[in-house]
C-alpha cells in the first residue's frame, strides 16, 4: 500500500471514499452490540496507519459524516439529534486512541 502522500489524486479520492465508507459503517454500528465491530475498527485503523493518513484528515472525515447524519435527522424531524450526535465524539476519541496505540507499539518495536 502506498502512503497517502504518494498516491495520485485519483488514488487519494478512491482511498478516502473507502475509509469514509468504512468509518460511516463503524459509526452506525458503534453503539450496538455488533460482534464484528472490533474487527471493523481494527481494519479501519490499520488502513489509516499503513497509508499514513494525517489525524486532521480523520477528524475531517468524522465531522463530514456527523454533519450528514445531522442533516438526515433534521429531515426526519428528530428533535433529539444534537444530543445523539454528541455521543459520536466518543467514537472519534476511541478511533484516535486506537491509532495512538498503534503508533506507540510501532515506535516501541523500533527502539
mmCIF file with all atom_site columns, C-alpha atoms in Angstrom:
data_model
loop_
_atom_site.group_PDB
_atom_site.id
_atom_site.type_symbol
_atom_site.label_atom_id
_atom_site.label_alt_id
_atom_site.label_comp_id
_atom_site.label_asym_id
_atom_site.label_entity_id
_atom_site.label_seq_id
_atom_site.pdbx_PDB_ins_code
_atom_site.Cartn_x
_atom_site.Cartn_y
_atom_site.Cartn_z
_atom_site.occupancy
_atom_site.B_iso_or_equiv
_atom_site.pdbx_formal_charge
_atom_site.auth_seq_id
_atom_site.auth_comp_id
_atom_site.auth_asym_id
_atom_site.auth_atom_id
_atom_site.pdbx_PDB_model_num
ATOM 1   C CA . UNK A 1 1   ? 0.000   0.000  0.000  1.00 0.00 ? 1   UNK A CA 1
ATOM 2   C CA . UNK A 1 2   ? 1.217   3.467  -0.845 1.00 0.00 ? 2   UNK A CA 1
ATOM 3   C CA . UNK A 1 3   ? 1.481   6.247  1.666  1.00 0.00 ? 3   UNK A CA 1
ATOM 4   C CA . UNK A 1 4   ? -1.313  8.764  1.221  1.00 0.00 ? 4   UNK A CA 1
ATOM 5   C CA . UNK A 1 5   ? 1.177   11.447 0.177  1.00 0.00 ? 5   UNK A CA 1
ATOM 6   C CA . UNK A 1 6   ? 2.475   9.199  -2.635 1.00 0.00 ? 6   UNK A CA 1
ATOM 7   C CA . UNK A 1 7   ? -0.958  8.487  -4.114 1.00 0.00 ? 7   UNK A CA 1
ATOM 8   C CA . UNK A 1 8   ? -2.065  10.266 -7.245 1.00 0.00 ? 8   UNK A CA 1
ATOM 9   C CA . UNK A 1 9   ? -5.264  12.347 -6.971 1.00 0.00 ? 9   UNK A CA 1
ATOM 10  C CA . UNK A 1 10  ? -7.488  9.521  -8.217 1.00 0.00 ? 10  UNK A CA 1
ATOM 11  C CA . UNK A 1 11  ? -5.976  7.022  -5.776 1.00 0.00 ? 11  UNK A CA 1
ATOM 12  C CA . UNK A 1 12  ? -6.399  9.513  -2.932 1.00 0.00 ? 12  UNK A CA 1
ATOM 13  C CA . UNK A 1 13  ? -10.028 10.067 -3.860 1.00 0.00 ? 13  UNK A CA 1
ATOM 14  C CA . UNK A 1 14  ? -10.771 6.330  -4.018 1.00 0.00 ? 14  UNK A CA 1
ATOM 15  C CA . UNK A 1 15  ? -8.926  5.604  -0.779 1.00 0.00 ? 15  UNK A CA 1
ATOM 16  C CA . UNK A 1 16  ? -10.658 8.423  1.083  1.00 0.00 ? 16  UNK A CA 1
ATOM 17  C CA . UNK A 1 17  ? -14.054 7.289  -0.213 1.00 0.00 ? 17  UNK A CA 1
ATOM 18  C CA . UNK A 1 18  ? -13.356 3.776  1.036  1.00 0.00 ? 18  UNK A CA 1
ATOM 19  C CA . UNK A 1 19  ? -12.200 4.786  4.502  1.00 0.00 ? 19  UNK A CA 1
ATOM 20  C CA . UNK A 1 20  ? -15.068 7.247  4.792  1.00 0.00 ? 20  UNK A CA 1
ATOM 21  C CA . UNK A 1 21  ? -17.499 4.458  3.931  1.00 0.00 ? 21  UNK A CA 1
ATOM 22  C CA . UNK A 1 22  ? -15.817 2.137  6.434  1.00 0.00 ? 22  UNK A CA 1
ATOM 23  C CA . UNK A 1 23  ? -15.906 4.826  9.113  1.00 0.00 ? 23  UNK A CA 1
ATOM 24  C CA . UNK A 1 24  ? -19.583 5.559  8.416  1.00 0.00 ? 24  UNK A CA 1
ATOM 25  C CA . UNK A 1 25  ? -20.378 1.882  8.994  1.00 0.00 ? 25  UNK A CA 1
ATOM 26  C CA . UNK A 1 26  ? -18.397 1.949  12.230 1.00 0.00 ? 26  UNK A CA 1
ATOM 27  C CA . UNK A 1 27  ? -20.347 4.986  13.453 1.00 0.00 ? 27  UNK A CA 1
ATOM 28  C CA . UNK A 1 28  ? -23.674 3.418  12.520 1.00 0.00 ? 28  UNK A CA 1
ATOM 29  C CA . UNK A 1 29  ? -22.828 0.277  14.498 1.00 0.00 ? 29  UNK A CA 1
ATOM 30  C CA . UNK A 1 30  ? -20.798 1.951  17.256 1.00 0.00 ? 30  UNK A CA 1
ATOM 31  C CA . UNK A 1 31  ? -23.455 1.883  19.964 1.00 0.00 ? 31  UNK A CA 1
ATOM 32  C CA . UNK A 1 32  ? -24.831 -1.528 19.005 1.00 0.00 ? 32  UNK A CA 1
ATOM 33  C CA . UNK A 1 33  ? -23.830 -4.998 20.105 1.00 0.00 ? 33  UNK A CA 1
ATOM 34  C CA . UNK A 1 34  ? -22.327 -5.819 16.704 1.00 0.00 ? 34  UNK A CA 1
ATOM 35  C CA . UNK A 1 35  ? -19.849 -8.617 17.339 1.00 0.00 ? 35  UNK A CA 1
ATOM 36  C CA . UNK A 1 36  ? -17.846 -7.636 14.241 1.00 0.00 ? 36  UNK A CA 1
ATOM 37  C CA . UNK A 1 37  ? -17.357 -4.009 15.290 1.00 0.00 ? 37  UNK A CA 1
ATOM 38  C CA . UNK A 1 38  ? -13.941 -4.518 16.896 1.00 0.00 ? 38  UNK A CA 1
ATOM 39  C CA . UNK A 1 39  ? -12.732 -6.197 13.712 1.00 0.00 ? 39  UNK A CA 1
ATOM 40  C CA . UNK A 1 40  ? -14.074 -3.314 11.591 1.00 0.00 ? 40  UNK A CA 1
ATOM 41  C CA . UNK A 1 41  ? -12.362 -0.772 13.844 1.00 0.00 ? 41  UNK A CA 1
ATOM 42  C CA . UNK A 1 42  ? -9.065  -2.685 13.684 1.00 0.00 ? 42  UNK A CA 1
ATOM 43  C CA . UNK A 1 43  ? -9.291  -2.912 9.887  1.00 0.00 ? 43  UNK A CA 1
ATOM 44  C CA . UNK A 1 44  ? -10.037 0.823  9.625  1.00 0.00 ? 44  UNK A CA 1
ATOM 45  C CA . UNK A 1 45  ? -7.201  1.799  11.979 1.00 0.00 ? 45  UNK A CA 1
ATOM 46  C CA . UNK A 1 46  ? -4.718  -0.448 10.183 1.00 0.00 ? 46  UNK A CA 1
ATOM 47  C CA . UNK A 1 47  ? -5.654  1.046  6.803  1.00 0.00 ? 47  UNK A CA 1
ATOM 48  C CA . UNK A 1 48  ? -5.287  4.585  8.150  1.00 0.00 ? 48  UNK A CA 1
ATOM 49  C CA . UNK A 1 49  ? -1.994  3.707  9.843  1.00 0.00 ? 49  UNK A CA 1
ATOM 50  C CA . UNK A 1 50  ? -0.482  1.936  6.840  1.00 0.00 ? 50  UNK A CA 1
ATOM 51  C CA . UNK A 1 51  ? -1.439  4.760  4.489  1.00 0.00 ? 51  UNK A CA 1
ATOM 52  C CA . UNK A 1 52  ? -0.096  7.324  6.984  1.00 0.00 ? 52  UNK A CA 1
ATOM 53  C CA . UNK A 1 53  ? -3.301  9.370  6.924  1.00 0.00 ? 53  UNK A CA 1
ATOM 54  C CA . UNK A 1 54  ? -2.905  12.596 8.919  1.00 0.00 ? 54  UNK A CA 1
ATOM 55  C CA . UNK A 1 55  ? -5.031  12.791 12.073 1.00 0.00 ? 55  UNK A CA 1
ATOM 56  C CA . UNK A 1 56  ? -6.678  16.056 10.947 1.00 0.00 ? 56  UNK A CA 1
ATOM 57  C CA . UNK A 1 57  ? -7.980  14.159 7.900  1.00 0.00 ? 57  UNK A CA 1
ATOM 58  C CA . UNK A 1 58  ? -9.596  11.560 10.180 1.00 0.00 ? 58  UNK A CA 1
ATOM 59  C CA . UNK A 1 59  ? -11.223 14.338 12.192 1.00 0.00 ? 59  UNK A CA 1
ATOM 60  C CA . UNK A 1 60  ? -12.421 15.953 8.952  1.00 0.00 ? 60  UNK A CA 1
ATOM 61  C CA . UNK A 1 61  ? -13.973 12.664 7.810  1.00 0.00 ? 61  UNK A CA 1
ATOM 62  C CA . UNK A 1 62  ? -15.648 12.268 11.204 1.00 0.00 ? 62  UNK A CA 1
ATOM 63  C CA . UNK A 1 63  ? -17.102 15.778 11.038 1.00 0.00 ? 63  UNK A CA 1
ATOM 64  C CA . UNK A 1 64  ? -18.368 15.271 7.479  1.00 0.00 ? 64  UNK A CA 1
ATOM 65  C CA . UNK A 1 65  ? -20.177 12.084 8.440  1.00 0.00 ? 65  UNK A CA 1
ATOM 66  C CA . UNK A 1 66  ? -21.668 13.568 11.602 1.00 0.00 ? 66  UNK A CA 1
ATOM 67  C CA . UNK A 1 67  ? -22.839 16.545 9.534  1.00 0.00 ? 67  UNK A CA 1
ATOM 68  C CA . UNK A 1 68  ? -24.506 14.139 7.074  1.00 0.00 ? 68  UNK A CA 1
ATOM 69  C CA . UNK A 1 69  ? -26.180 12.351 9.998  1.00 0.00 ? 69  UNK A CA 1
ATOM 70  C CA . UNK A 1 70  ? -27.338 15.702 11.379 1.00 0.00 ? 70  UNK A CA 1
ATOM 71  C CA . UNK A 1 71  ? -28.924 16.714 8.090  1.00 0.00 ? 71  UNK A CA 1
ATOM 72  C CA . UNK A 1 72  ? -30.677 13.361 7.802  1.00 0.00 ? 72  UNK A CA 1
ATOM 73  C CA . UNK A 1 73  ? -32.031 13.538 11.353 1.00 0.00 ? 73  UNK A CA 1
ATOM 74  C CA . UNK A 1 74  ? -33.302 17.080 10.743 1.00 0.00 ? 74  UNK A CA 1
ATOM 75  C CA . UNK A 1 75  ? -35.093 15.874 7.621  1.00 0.00 ? 75  UNK A CA 1
ATOM 76  C CA . UNK A 1 76  ? -36.681 13.111 9.676  1.00 0.00 ? 76  UNK A CA 1
ATOM 77  C CA . UNK A 1 77  ? -37.872 15.700 12.200 1.00 0.00 ? 77  UNK A CA 1
ATOM 78  C CA . UNK A 1 78  ? -35.880 14.229 15.081 1.00 0.00 ? 78  UNK A CA 1
ATOM 79  C CA . UNK A 1 79  ? -35.638 16.825 17.826 1.00 0.00 ? 79  UNK A CA 1
ATOM 80  C CA . UNK A 1 80  ? -33.124 14.830 19.864 1.00 0.00 ? 80  UNK A CA 1
ATOM 81  C CA . UNK A 1 81  ? -30.484 14.714 17.144 1.00 0.00 ? 81  UNK A CA 1
ATOM 82  C CA . UNK A 1 82  ? -27.969 17.092 18.722 1.00 0.00 ? 82  UNK A CA 1
ATOM 83  C CA . UNK A 1 83  ? -27.560 15.017 21.869 1.00 0.00 ? 83  UNK A CA 1
ATOM 84  C CA . UNK A 1 84  ? -27.365 11.871 19.751 1.00 0.00 ? 84  UNK A CA 1
ATOM 85  C CA . UNK A 1 85  ? -24.607 13.321 17.624 1.00 0.00 ? 85  UNK A CA 1
ATOM 86  C CA . UNK A 1 86  ? -22.588 14.479 20.627 1.00 0.00 ? 86  UNK A CA 1
ATOM 87  C CA . UNK A 1 87  ? -22.235 10.840 21.636 1.00 0.00 ? 87  UNK A CA 1
ATOM 88  C CA . UNK A 1 88  ? -20.297 10.209 18.439 1.00 0.00 ? 88  UNK A CA 1
ATOM 89  C CA . UNK A 1 89  ? -17.419 12.198 19.905 1.00 0.00 ? 89  UNK A CA 1
ATOM 90  C CA . UNK A 1 90  ? -16.741 9.046  21.914 1.00 0.00 ? 90  UNK A CA 1
ATOM 91  C CA . UNK A 1 91  ? -16.270 7.114  18.681 1.00 0.00 ? 91  UNK A CA 1
ATOM 92  C CA . UNK A 1 92  ? -13.763 9.679  17.414 1.00 0.00 ? 92  UNK A CA 1
ATOM 93  C CA . UNK A 1 93  ? -11.853 9.565  20.703 1.00 0.00 ? 93  UNK A CA 1
ATOM 94  C CA . UNK A 1 94  ? -11.868 5.774  20.526 1.00 0.00 ? 94  UNK A CA 1
ATOM 95  C CA . UNK A 1 95  ? -10.541 5.759  16.951 1.00 0.00 ? 95  UNK A CA 1
ATOM 96  C CA . UNK A 1 96  ? -7.780  8.217  17.791 1.00 0.00 ? 96  UNK A CA 1
ATOM 97  C CA . UNK A 1 97  ? -6.850  6.230  20.905 1.00 0.00 ? 97  UNK A CA 1
ATOM 98  C CA . UNK A 1 98  ? -6.566  3.042  18.813 1.00 0.00 ? 98  UNK A CA 1
ATOM 99  C CA . UNK A 1 99  ? -4.423  4.895  16.297 1.00 0.00 ? 99  UNK A CA 1
ATOM 100 C CA . UNK A 1 100 ? -2.177  6.326  19.031 1.00 0.00 ? 100 UNK A CA 1
ATOM 101 C CA . UNK A 1 101 ? -1.731  2.841  20.475 1.00 0.00 ? 101 UNK A CA 1
ATOM 102 C CA . UNK A 1 102 ? -0.723  1.507  17.078 1.00 0.00 ? 102 UNK A CA 1
ATOM 103 C CA . UNK A 1 103 ? 1.816   4.329  16.678 1.00 0.00 ? 103 UNK A CA 1
ATOM 104 C CA . UNK A 1 104 ? 3.127   3.673  20.199 1.00 0.00 ? 104 UNK A CA 1
ATOM 105 C CA . UNK A 1 105 ? 3.589   -0.045 19.525 1.00 0.00 ? 105 UNK A CA 1
ATOM 106 C CA . UNK A 1 106 ? 5.236   0.688  16.188 1.00 0.00 ? 106 UNK A CA 1
ATOM 107 C CA . UNK A 1 107 ? 7.727   3.075  17.797 1.00 0.00 ? 107 UNK A CA 1
ATOM 108 C CA . UNK A 1 108 ? 8.399   0.683  20.695 1.00 0.00 ? 108 UNK A CA 1
ATOM 109 C CA . UNK A 1 109 ? 9.297   -2.106 18.290 1.00 0.00 ? 109 UNK A CA 1
ATOM 110 C CA . UNK A 1 110 ? 11.811  0.156  16.509 1.00 0.00 ? 110 UNK A CA 1
ATOM 111 C CA . UNK A 1 111 ? 13.633  1.020  19.705 1.00 0.00 ? 111 UNK A CA 1
#
